[in-house]
Amino acid sequence: MAANKHDDSVIEASKAIVASLPPMKDLTTDNITENVHAINSQTPDPRLKYLLDRLVVHLHELARETRLSTDEWMAGIMFLTSVGQICTDVRQEFILLSDVLGLSLLVDSIDHPKPPNSTEGTVLGPFHTHEAPHSTLGSDISSDPDGEPCLVVCTLKDVSGKPIEGAKIDVWETDSKGFYDVQYQERDGPDGRAVLTSDKNGDFFFKAIVPVPYPIPHDGPVGKLLKLLKRHPYRPSHMHFMFAKDGFDPLITALYLRNDPFESSDAVFGVKDSLVVDLGKVNAEQAKKYGVKEGSALIEYDFVLVTDQEAQELREKKAMEAMKAQGRKMKMWKGLPIPDLD
Ligand code: BEZ
Ligand code: FE
């Protein structure tokens, strides 16, 4: 067997780090937290330092507060291991975990705050892909013969009502059985998804199928967790939208159908009243204009994007309010809060 040898430069660098630290021995339940903080505090990145400090404080507090047992923590580690092990290119169990814990929605609300006159965001979910074809306006995004045809007609504006031309709009939905294309092992290519571009009036429109309720993937560790918690895995009928345009804050959102059985108990907490729409019917004029059957299903919505600057100002304002409420002296660094130690 070849002899192992550690890299000499690592031991020298490690000794130098030891020399700059206070001794850490005989640590107790009472002082372990501050010592871990001390050793993590050498990073020159103040945001990383702050995030790690709070992560360790809250993790340690969880253990102290609940008197966490070794068996429970090992069960937690095994659970996280299984979440990682089931992940593939098309299965993202960590996003799912973040979703069912309400963390995805919370982070989106914090990082993409919306003024009242703009479109709210919601969870991305694990089924957005980068392989959707660029489609022309009016295209049919679904090849499902069993789906109920649905015309989708939307506008895209800024908060002053000015149309936004040339925005990249990803749309995606399940088929009529409640599965995304990537959930089929054998598939010919993308389906139920497209990338569109808003026209000079800020309009965009496409043909799709009426969304149906469906369960989030629940055959893995997250599904097991939901079962233990006596929670159901269903999401209400919805269609996803993602907007990107230079100068505007990216918007990830979805439209939900009113009166869905799961409208007020989404497994991933994504429903907001402002995103709930009535399923309408195509009138004669629309039927002619868009080349669809009169009386077929219709979704109409006016989306409003905020500029990067508007989003950043609101983000900073809310960050400062939150920090003040916690009684902390903070300052902004690269647009994110860090402790103000001066
Ligand atoms: C979705 O809507 O695609 C979704 C969102 C969160 C978890 C699973 C699926
Ligand atoms: Fe979805």
Tab-separated table of C-alpha atoms and ligand atoms in Angstrom:
chain	number	residue	atom	x	y	z
A	1	MET	CA	0.000	0.000	0.000
A	2	ALA	CA	1.426	3.440	-0.887
A	3	ALA	CA	2.268	5.533	2.197
A	4	ASN	CA	-0.088	8.403	2.898
A	5	LYS	CA	1.449	11.806	3.456
A	6	HIS	CA	-0.300	14.978	4.617
A	7	ASP	CA	0.510	18.210	2.847
A	8	ASP	CA	3.227	20.010	4.880
A	9	SER	CA	1.921	23.435	3.964
A	10	VAL	CA	-1.398	22.624	5.677
A	11	ILE	CA	0.234	21.814	9.017
A	12	GLU	CA	2.290	25.013	8.926
A	13	ALA	CA	-0.785	27.127	8.135
A	14	SER	CA	-2.765	25.325	10.862
A	15	LYS	CA	-0.098	26.044	13.482
A	16	ALA	CA	-0.196	29.705	12.539
A	17	ILE	CA	-3.978	29.746	13.053
A	18	VAL	CA	-3.644	28.034	16.468
A	19	ALA	CA	-1.183	30.703	17.589
A	20	SER	CA	-3.719	33.448	16.918
A	21	LEU	CA	-6.519	31.862	18.979
A	22	PRO	CA	-7.321	31.677	22.682
A	23	PRO	CA	-6.947	28.137	24.103
A	24	MET	CA	-10.058	25.996	23.637
A	25	LYS	CA	-10.298	23.192	26.159
A	26	ASP	CA	-12.814	21.888	28.648
A	27	LEU	CA	-15.658	23.529	26.791
A	28	THR	CA	-19.065	23.275	28.423
A	29	THR	CA	-22.723	23.553	27.409
A	30	ASP	CA	-22.467	27.159	28.561
A	31	ASN	CA	-19.341	28.332	26.726
A	32	ILE	CA	-19.104	26.120	23.607
A	33	THR	CA	-21.102	28.618	21.516
A	34	GLU	CA	-18.847	31.609	22.115
A	35	ASN	CA	-15.755	29.475	21.439
A	36	VAL	CA	-17.059	28.182	18.122
A	37	HIS	CA	-17.864	31.796	17.294
A	38	ALA	CA	-14.287	32.829	18.136
A	39	ILE	CA	-12.734	30.221	15.868
A	40	ASN	CA	-15.146	31.078	13.030
A	41	SER	CA	-14.464	34.785	13.394
A	42	GLN	CA	-11.151	34.761	11.578
A	43	THR	CA	-12.776	34.932	8.184
A	44	PRO	CA	-12.290	38.331	6.526
A	45	ASP	CA	-15.785	38.033	5.017
A	46	PRO	CA	-18.087	39.875	7.438
A	47	ARG	CA	-21.294	38.442	5.970
A	48	LEU	CA	-20.016	34.844	6.200
A	49	LYS	CA	-18.935	35.558	9.779
A	50	TYR	CA	-22.376	36.906	10.668
A	51	LEU	CA	-24.253	34.032	8.994
A	52	LEU	CA	-22.083	31.383	10.658
A	53	ASP	CA	-22.353	33.109	14.016
A	54	ARG	CA	-26.167	33.101	13.876
A	55	LEU	CA	-26.309	29.557	12.464
A	56	VAL	CA	-24.197	28.207	15.321
A	57	VAL	CA	-26.106	30.224	17.938
A	58	HIS	CA	-29.462	28.895	16.707
A	59	LEU	CA	-28.242	25.300	16.262
A	60	HIS	CA	-26.727	25.262	19.739
A	61	GLU	CA	-29.845	26.863	21.176
A	62	LEU	CA	-31.989	24.177	19.535
A	63	ALA	CA	-29.877	21.490	21.215
A	64	ARG	CA	-29.900	23.223	24.605
A	65	GLU	CA	-33.567	24.198	24.484
A	66	THR	CA	-34.835	20.742	23.509
A	67	ARG	CA	-32.226	18.736	25.446
A	68	LEU	CA	-31.488	17.044	22.114
A	69	SER	CA	-30.517	13.390	22.538
A	70	THR	CA	-27.632	11.758	20.656
A	71	ASP	CA	-30.097	9.337	19.046
A	72	GLU	CA	-32.301	12.186	17.854
A	73	TRP	CA	-29.353	14.090	16.388
A	74	MET	CA	-28.124	10.914	14.657
A	75	ALA	CA	-31.650	10.414	13.251
A	76	GLY	CA	-31.458	14.017	11.973
A	77	ILE	CA	-28.092	13.351	10.354
A	78	MET	CA	-29.381	10.144	8.744
A	79	PHE	CA	-32.428	12.048	7.490
A	80	LEU	CA	-30.285	14.787	5.902
A	81	THR	CA	-28.036	12.096	4.427
A	82	SER	CA	-31.039	10.431	2.770
A	83	VAL	CA	-32.222	13.815	1.468
A	84	GLY	CA	-28.835	14.239	-0.217
A	85	GLN	CA	-28.681	10.692	-1.501
A	86	ILE	CA	-31.970	10.873	-3.392
A	87	CYS	CA	-30.940	14.072	-5.238
A	88	THR	CA	-30.204	13.761	-8.964
A	89	ASP	CA	-30.103	16.194	-11.887
A	90	VAL	CA	-33.907	16.133	-11.962
A	91	ARG	CA	-34.744	15.489	-8.292
A	92	GLN	CA	-33.916	18.231	-5.788
A	93	GLU	CA	-34.977	16.920	-2.381
A	94	PHE	CA	-33.244	19.748	-0.480
A	95	ILE	CA	-35.414	22.345	-2.250
A	96	LEU	CA	-38.406	20.200	-1.357
A	97	LEU	CA	-37.321	20.113	2.287
A	98	SER	CA	-36.841	23.869	2.332
A	99	ASP	CA	-40.296	24.216	0.738
A	100	VAL	CA	-42.198	22.057	3.226
A	101	LEU	CA	-40.480	23.835	6.136
A	102	GLY	CA	-41.700	27.192	4.816
A	103	LEU	CA	-38.096	28.373	4.407
A	104	SER	CA	-38.249	28.863	0.618
A	105	LEU	CA	-41.214	31.179	0.890
A	106	LEU	CA	-39.628	33.087	3.771
A	107	VAL	CA	-36.318	33.615	1.940
A	108	ASP	CA	-38.096	34.720	-1.245
A	109	SER	CA	-40.186	37.251	0.708
A	110	ILE	CA	-37.070	38.634	2.427
A	111	ASP	CA	-34.841	38.780	-0.653
A	112	HIS	CA	-37.476	39.942	-3.130
A	113	PRO	CA	-39.705	42.316	-1.163
A	114	LYS	CA	-42.572	43.724	-3.203
A	115	PRO	CA	-44.262	47.080	-2.908
A	116	PRO	CA	-48.064	46.737	-2.692
A	117	ASN	CA	-48.693	47.630	-6.354
A	118	SER	CA	-46.434	44.915	-7.794
A	119	THR	CA	-46.786	41.176	-8.347
A	120	GLU	CA	-45.916	39.011	-5.371
A	121	GLY	CA	-43.428	36.163	-5.661
A	122	THR	CA	-43.841	32.597	-4.528
A	123	VAL	CA	-41.924	29.305	-4.316
A	124	LEU	CA	-39.814	28.215	-7.284
A	125	GLY	CA	-40.125	24.503	-6.523
A	126	PRO	CA	-37.768	21.878	-7.909
A	127	PHE	CA	-39.228	21.553	-11.415
A	128	HIS	CA	-37.926	24.590	-13.252
A	129	THR	CA	-35.406	23.512	-15.921
A	130	HIS	CA	-33.150	25.367	-18.323
A	131	GLU	CA	-34.088	23.254	-21.286
A	132	ALA	CA	-37.426	24.778	-22.275
A	133	PRO	CA	-37.565	25.856	-25.923
A	134	HIS	CA	-37.823	29.541	-26.860
A	135	SER	CA	-41.355	29.706	-28.250
A	136	THR	CA	-43.189	32.334	-30.221
A	137	LEU	CA	-46.144	34.099	-28.622
A	138	GLY	CA	-49.303	32.059	-29.045
A	139	SER	CA	-47.470	28.702	-29.018
A	140	ASP	CA	-48.964	25.658	-27.379
A	141	ILE	CA	-46.675	24.647	-24.509
A	142	SER	CA	-48.357	21.313	-23.738
A	143	SER	CA	-48.678	18.248	-25.935
A	144	ASP	CA	-50.997	16.460	-23.497
A	145	PRO	CA	-54.083	15.282	-25.425
A	146	ASP	CA	-55.980	14.690	-22.149
A	147	GLY	CA	-55.465	18.210	-20.812
A	148	GLU	CA	-58.261	20.775	-21.023
A	149	PRO	CA	-57.056	23.513	-23.408
A	150	CYS	CA	-56.489	26.840	-21.697
A	151	LEU	CA	-55.552	30.169	-23.254
A	152	VAL	CA	-53.262	32.335	-21.103
A	153	VAL	CA	-53.244	36.069	-21.872
A	154	CYS	CA	-51.038	38.384	-19.797
A	155	THR	CA	-49.487	41.815	-19.656
A	156	LEU	CA	-46.175	42.842	-18.114
A	157	LYS	CA	-45.658	46.369	-16.800
A	158	ASP	CA	-43.551	48.348	-14.370
A	159	VAL	CA	-45.095	49.960	-11.302
A	160	SER	CA	-45.824	53.166	-13.229
A	161	GLY	CA	-47.863	51.196	-15.778
A	162	LYS	CA	-45.270	51.298	-18.554
A	163	PRO	CA	-45.190	48.104	-20.670
A	164	ILE	CA	-42.039	46.006	-20.337
A	165	GLU	CA	-40.884	44.796	-23.729
A	166	GLY	CA	-38.384	41.994	-24.280
A	167	ALA	CA	-38.605	40.310	-20.884
A	168	LYS	CA	-37.671	36.623	-20.795
A	169	ILE	CA	-40.586	34.672	-19.368
A	170	ASP	CA	-40.273	31.028	-18.345
A	171	VAL	CA	-43.608	29.241	-17.915
A	172	TRP	CA	-44.069	25.679	-16.717
A	173	GLU	CA	-46.889	23.425	-15.576
A	174	THR	CA	-47.690	19.735	-15.081
A	175	ASP	CA	-49.616	17.552	-17.506
A	176	SER	CA	-53.231	16.598	-16.833
A	177	LYS	CA	-52.093	13.754	-14.545
A	178	GLY	CA	-50.192	16.188	-12.330
A	179	PHE	CA	-46.653	15.271	-13.419
A	180	TYR	CA	-43.936	17.551	-14.774
A	181	ASP	CA	-42.099	16.337	-17.883
A	182	VAL	CA	-38.932	15.636	-15.867
A	183	GLN	CA	-40.850	13.214	-13.641
A	184	TYR	CA	-41.185	10.757	-16.537
A	185	GLN	CA	-38.249	8.388	-16.869
A	186	GLU	CA	-38.854	8.054	-20.572
A	187	ARG	CA	-39.541	11.312	-22.298
A	188	ASP	CA	-38.764	12.788	-25.674
A	189	GLY	CA	-37.873	16.281	-24.456
A	190	PRO	CA	-39.329	19.295	-22.688
A	191	ASP	CA	-43.119	19.495	-22.437
A	192	GLY	CA	-45.465	21.732	-20.493
A	193	ARG	CA	-42.836	24.460	-20.459
A	194	ALA	CA	-41.606	27.289	-22.671
A	195	VAL	CA	-39.606	30.484	-22.716
A	196	LEU	CA	-41.459	33.479	-24.173
A	197	THR	CA	-40.602	37.118	-24.779
A	198	SER	CA	-42.979	39.981	-24.034
A	199	ASP	CA	-43.847	42.122	-27.076
A	200	LYS	CA	-43.615	45.903	-27.453
A	201	ASN	CA	-46.892	46.361	-25.565
A	202	GLY	CA	-45.629	44.190	-22.711
A	203	ASP	CA	-48.110	41.492	-23.766
A	204	PHE	CA	-47.494	37.767	-23.832
A	205	PHE	CA	-49.856	34.877	-24.445
A	206	PHE	CA	-49.716	31.151	-25.000
A	207	LYS	CA	-51.823	28.027	-25.119
A	208	ALA	CA	-51.568	25.578	-22.255
A	209	ILE	CA	-53.809	23.202	-20.328
A	210	VAL	CA	-55.917	23.929	-17.266
A	211	PRO	CA	-53.635	23.278	-14.268
A	212	VAL	CA	-54.578	20.459	-11.902
A	213	PRO	CA	-53.741	19.832	-8.234
A	214	TYR	CA	-50.880	17.395	-7.689
A	215	PRO	CA	-48.800	15.987	-4.849
A	216	ILE	CA	-45.199	17.090	-4.463
A	217	PRO	CA	-42.817	14.115	-4.752
A	218	HIS	CA	-43.540	12.178	-1.570
A	219	ASP	CA	-41.833	8.841	-2.204
A	220	GLY	CA	-38.601	10.017	-0.519
A	221	PRO	CA	-37.422	11.320	2.852
A	222	VAL	CA	-39.474	14.533	2.656
A	223	GLY	CA	-42.613	12.467	1.983
A	224	LYS	CA	-41.791	10.319	5.016
A	225	LEU	CA	-41.461	13.450	7.120
A	226	LEU	CA	-44.839	14.757	5.923
A	227	LYS	CA	-46.413	11.413	6.841
A	228	LEU	CA	-44.914	11.529	10.339
A	229	LEU	CA	-46.311	15.033	10.721
A	230	LYS	CA	-49.730	13.925	9.409
A	231	ARG	CA	-49.471	16.452	6.564
A	232	HIS	CA	-50.794	15.950	3.035
A	233	PRO	CA	-48.449	16.439	0.050
A	234	TYR	CA	-50.805	18.327	-2.296
A	235	ARG	CA	-50.297	21.615	-4.090
A	236	PRO	CA	-53.331	23.458	-5.491
A	237	SER	CA	-53.692	23.830	-9.285
A	238	HIS	CA	-51.161	26.372	-10.498
A	239	MET	CA	-48.967	27.509	-13.342
A	240	HIS	CA	-45.420	28.842	-12.810
A	241	PHE	CA	-43.928	32.053	-14.226
A	242	MET	CA	-40.393	33.403	-13.998
A	243	PHE	CA	-39.484	36.859	-15.327
A	244	ALA	CA	-36.046	38.202	-16.171
A	245	LYS	CA	-35.285	41.607	-17.629
A	246	ASP	CA	-32.208	43.793	-17.181
A	247	GLY	CA	-32.837	46.541	-14.653
A	248	PHE	CA	-35.704	44.664	-12.950
A	249	ASP	CA	-35.737	42.461	-9.886
A	250	PRO	CA	-36.234	38.858	-11.070
A	251	LEU	CA	-39.719	37.606	-10.274
A	252	ILE	CA	-40.533	33.961	-9.571
A	253	THR	CA	-44.224	33.476	-9.118
A	254	ALA	CA	-47.267	31.343	-9.982
A	255	LEU	CA	-50.978	31.742	-10.605
A	256	TYR	CA	-53.383	29.595	-8.598
A	257	LEU	CA	-56.934	28.635	-9.549
A	258	ARG	CA	-59.686	29.853	-7.248
A	259	ASN	CA	-61.771	27.199	-5.434
A	260	ASP	CA	-59.147	24.505	-5.738
A	261	PRO	CA	-59.592	21.968	-2.892
A	262	PHE	CA	-56.056	22.801	-1.686
A	263	GLU	CA	-56.238	26.579	-2.190
A	264	SER	CA	-55.735	27.252	1.501
A	265	SER	CA	-53.584	24.278	2.477
A	266	ASP	CA	-50.726	24.210	-0.030
A	267	ALA	CA	-48.075	21.699	1.133
A	268	VAL	CA	-45.382	24.317	0.438
A	269	PHE	CA	-47.231	27.476	1.622
A	270	GLY	CA	-47.049	29.200	-1.781
A	271	VAL	CA	-50.567	30.583	-2.239
A	272	LYS	CA	-51.137	34.328	-1.957
A	273	ASP	CA	-54.527	35.894	-2.529
A	274	SER	CA	-53.142	38.299	-5.123
A	275	LEU	CA	-52.033	35.309	-7.215
A	276	VAL	CA	-55.378	33.464	-7.155
A	277	VAL	CA	-57.290	33.771	-10.431
A	278	ASP	CA	-60.719	32.796	-11.678
A	279	LEU	CA	-60.731	30.419	-14.587
A	280	GLY	CA	-62.549	32.375	-17.294
A	281	LYS	CA	-63.945	31.545	-20.705
A	282	VAL	CA	-62.604	32.710	-24.072
A	283	ASN	CA	-65.007	35.160	-25.754
A	284	ALA	CA	-65.700	35.383	-29.489
A	285	GLU	CA	-63.209	38.188	-30.086
A	286	GLN	CA	-60.423	36.400	-28.188
A	287	ALA	CA	-61.241	33.118	-29.967
A	288	LYS	CA	-60.666	34.827	-33.293
A	289	LYS	CA	-57.613	36.784	-32.201
A	290	TYR	CA	-55.775	33.836	-30.613
A	291	GLY	CA	-57.112	31.038	-32.809
A	292	VAL	CA	-58.790	29.024	-30.048
A	293	LYS	CA	-62.328	27.776	-29.417
A	294	GLU	CA	-64.873	30.222	-28.052
A	295	GLY	CA	-65.897	29.122	-24.558
A	296	SER	CA	-62.622	27.314	-23.849
A	297	ALA	CA	-60.759	27.987	-20.576
A	298	LEU	CA	-58.972	31.282	-20.073
A	299	ILE	CA	-56.461	32.670	-17.587
A	300	GLU	CA	-55.794	36.410	-17.687
A	301	TYR	CA	-53.328	38.284	-15.497
A	302	ASP	CA	-51.466	41.593	-15.370
A	303	PHE	CA	-47.960	41.146	-13.949
A	304	VAL	CA	-46.020	44.082	-12.492
A	305	LEU	CA	-42.236	44.024	-11.990
A	306	VAL	CA	-40.208	46.250	-9.680
A	307	THR	CA	-36.858	47.660	-10.723
A	308	ASP	CA	-33.608	46.426	-9.183
A	309	GLN	CA	-33.288	49.772	-7.443
A	310	GLU	CA	-36.822	49.692	-5.995
A	311	ALA	CA	-36.235	46.155	-4.710
A	312	GLN	CA	-32.852	47.028	-3.206
A	313	GLU	CA	-34.200	50.099	-1.417
A	314	LEU	CA	-37.080	48.101	0.030
A	315	ARG	CA	-34.765	45.230	0.995
A	316	GLU	CA	-32.487	47.622	2.890
A	317	LYS	CA	-35.386	49.428	4.546
A	318	LYS	CA	-36.901	46.155	5.753
A	319	ALA	CA	-33.494	44.827	6.855
A	320	MET	CA	-32.894	47.921	8.958
A	321	GLU	CA	-36.389	47.730	10.496
A	322	ALA	CA	-35.864	44.057	11.358
A	323	MET	CA	-32.443	44.757	12.891
A	324	LYS	CA	-33.799	47.655	14.901
A	325	ALA	CA	-36.620	45.483	16.210
A	326	GLN	CA	-33.982	42.992	17.408
A	327	GLY	CA	-32.067	45.786	19.129
A	328	ARG	CA	-28.911	45.182	17.072
A	329	LYS	CA	-26.558	47.807	15.734
A	330	MET	CA	-26.136	46.884	12.088
A	331	LYS	CA	-24.924	48.381	8.851
A	332	MET	CA	-25.322	47.349	5.218
A	333	TRP	CA	-22.419	45.645	3.426
A	334	LYS	CA	-22.757	44.816	-0.285
A	335	GLY	CA	-26.519	45.260	0.128
A	336	LEU	CA	-26.776	42.839	3.071
A	337	PRO	CA	-26.795	43.486	6.833
A	338	ILE	CA	-23.762	42.840	9.037
A	339	PRO	CA	-23.045	43.850	12.662
A	340	ASP	CA	-21.806	47.415	13.054
A	341	LEU	CA	-18.884	46.985	15.422
A	342	ASP	CA	-17.340	50.450	15.042
B	1	BEZ	C1	-44.005	23.022	-7.763
B	1	BEZ	O1	-44.954	23.741	-7.739
B	1	BEZ	O2	-43.563	22.650	-8.828
B	1	BEZ	C2	-43.413	22.552	-6.479
B	1	BEZ	C3	-43.099	23.478	-5.518
B	1	BEZ	C4	-42.543	23.050	-4.330
B	1	BEZ	C5	-42.309	21.706	-4.121
B	1	BEZ	C6	-42.643	20.789	-5.107
B	1	BEZ	C7	-43.207	21.213	-6.289
B	2	FE	FE	-45.659	23.348	-9.617
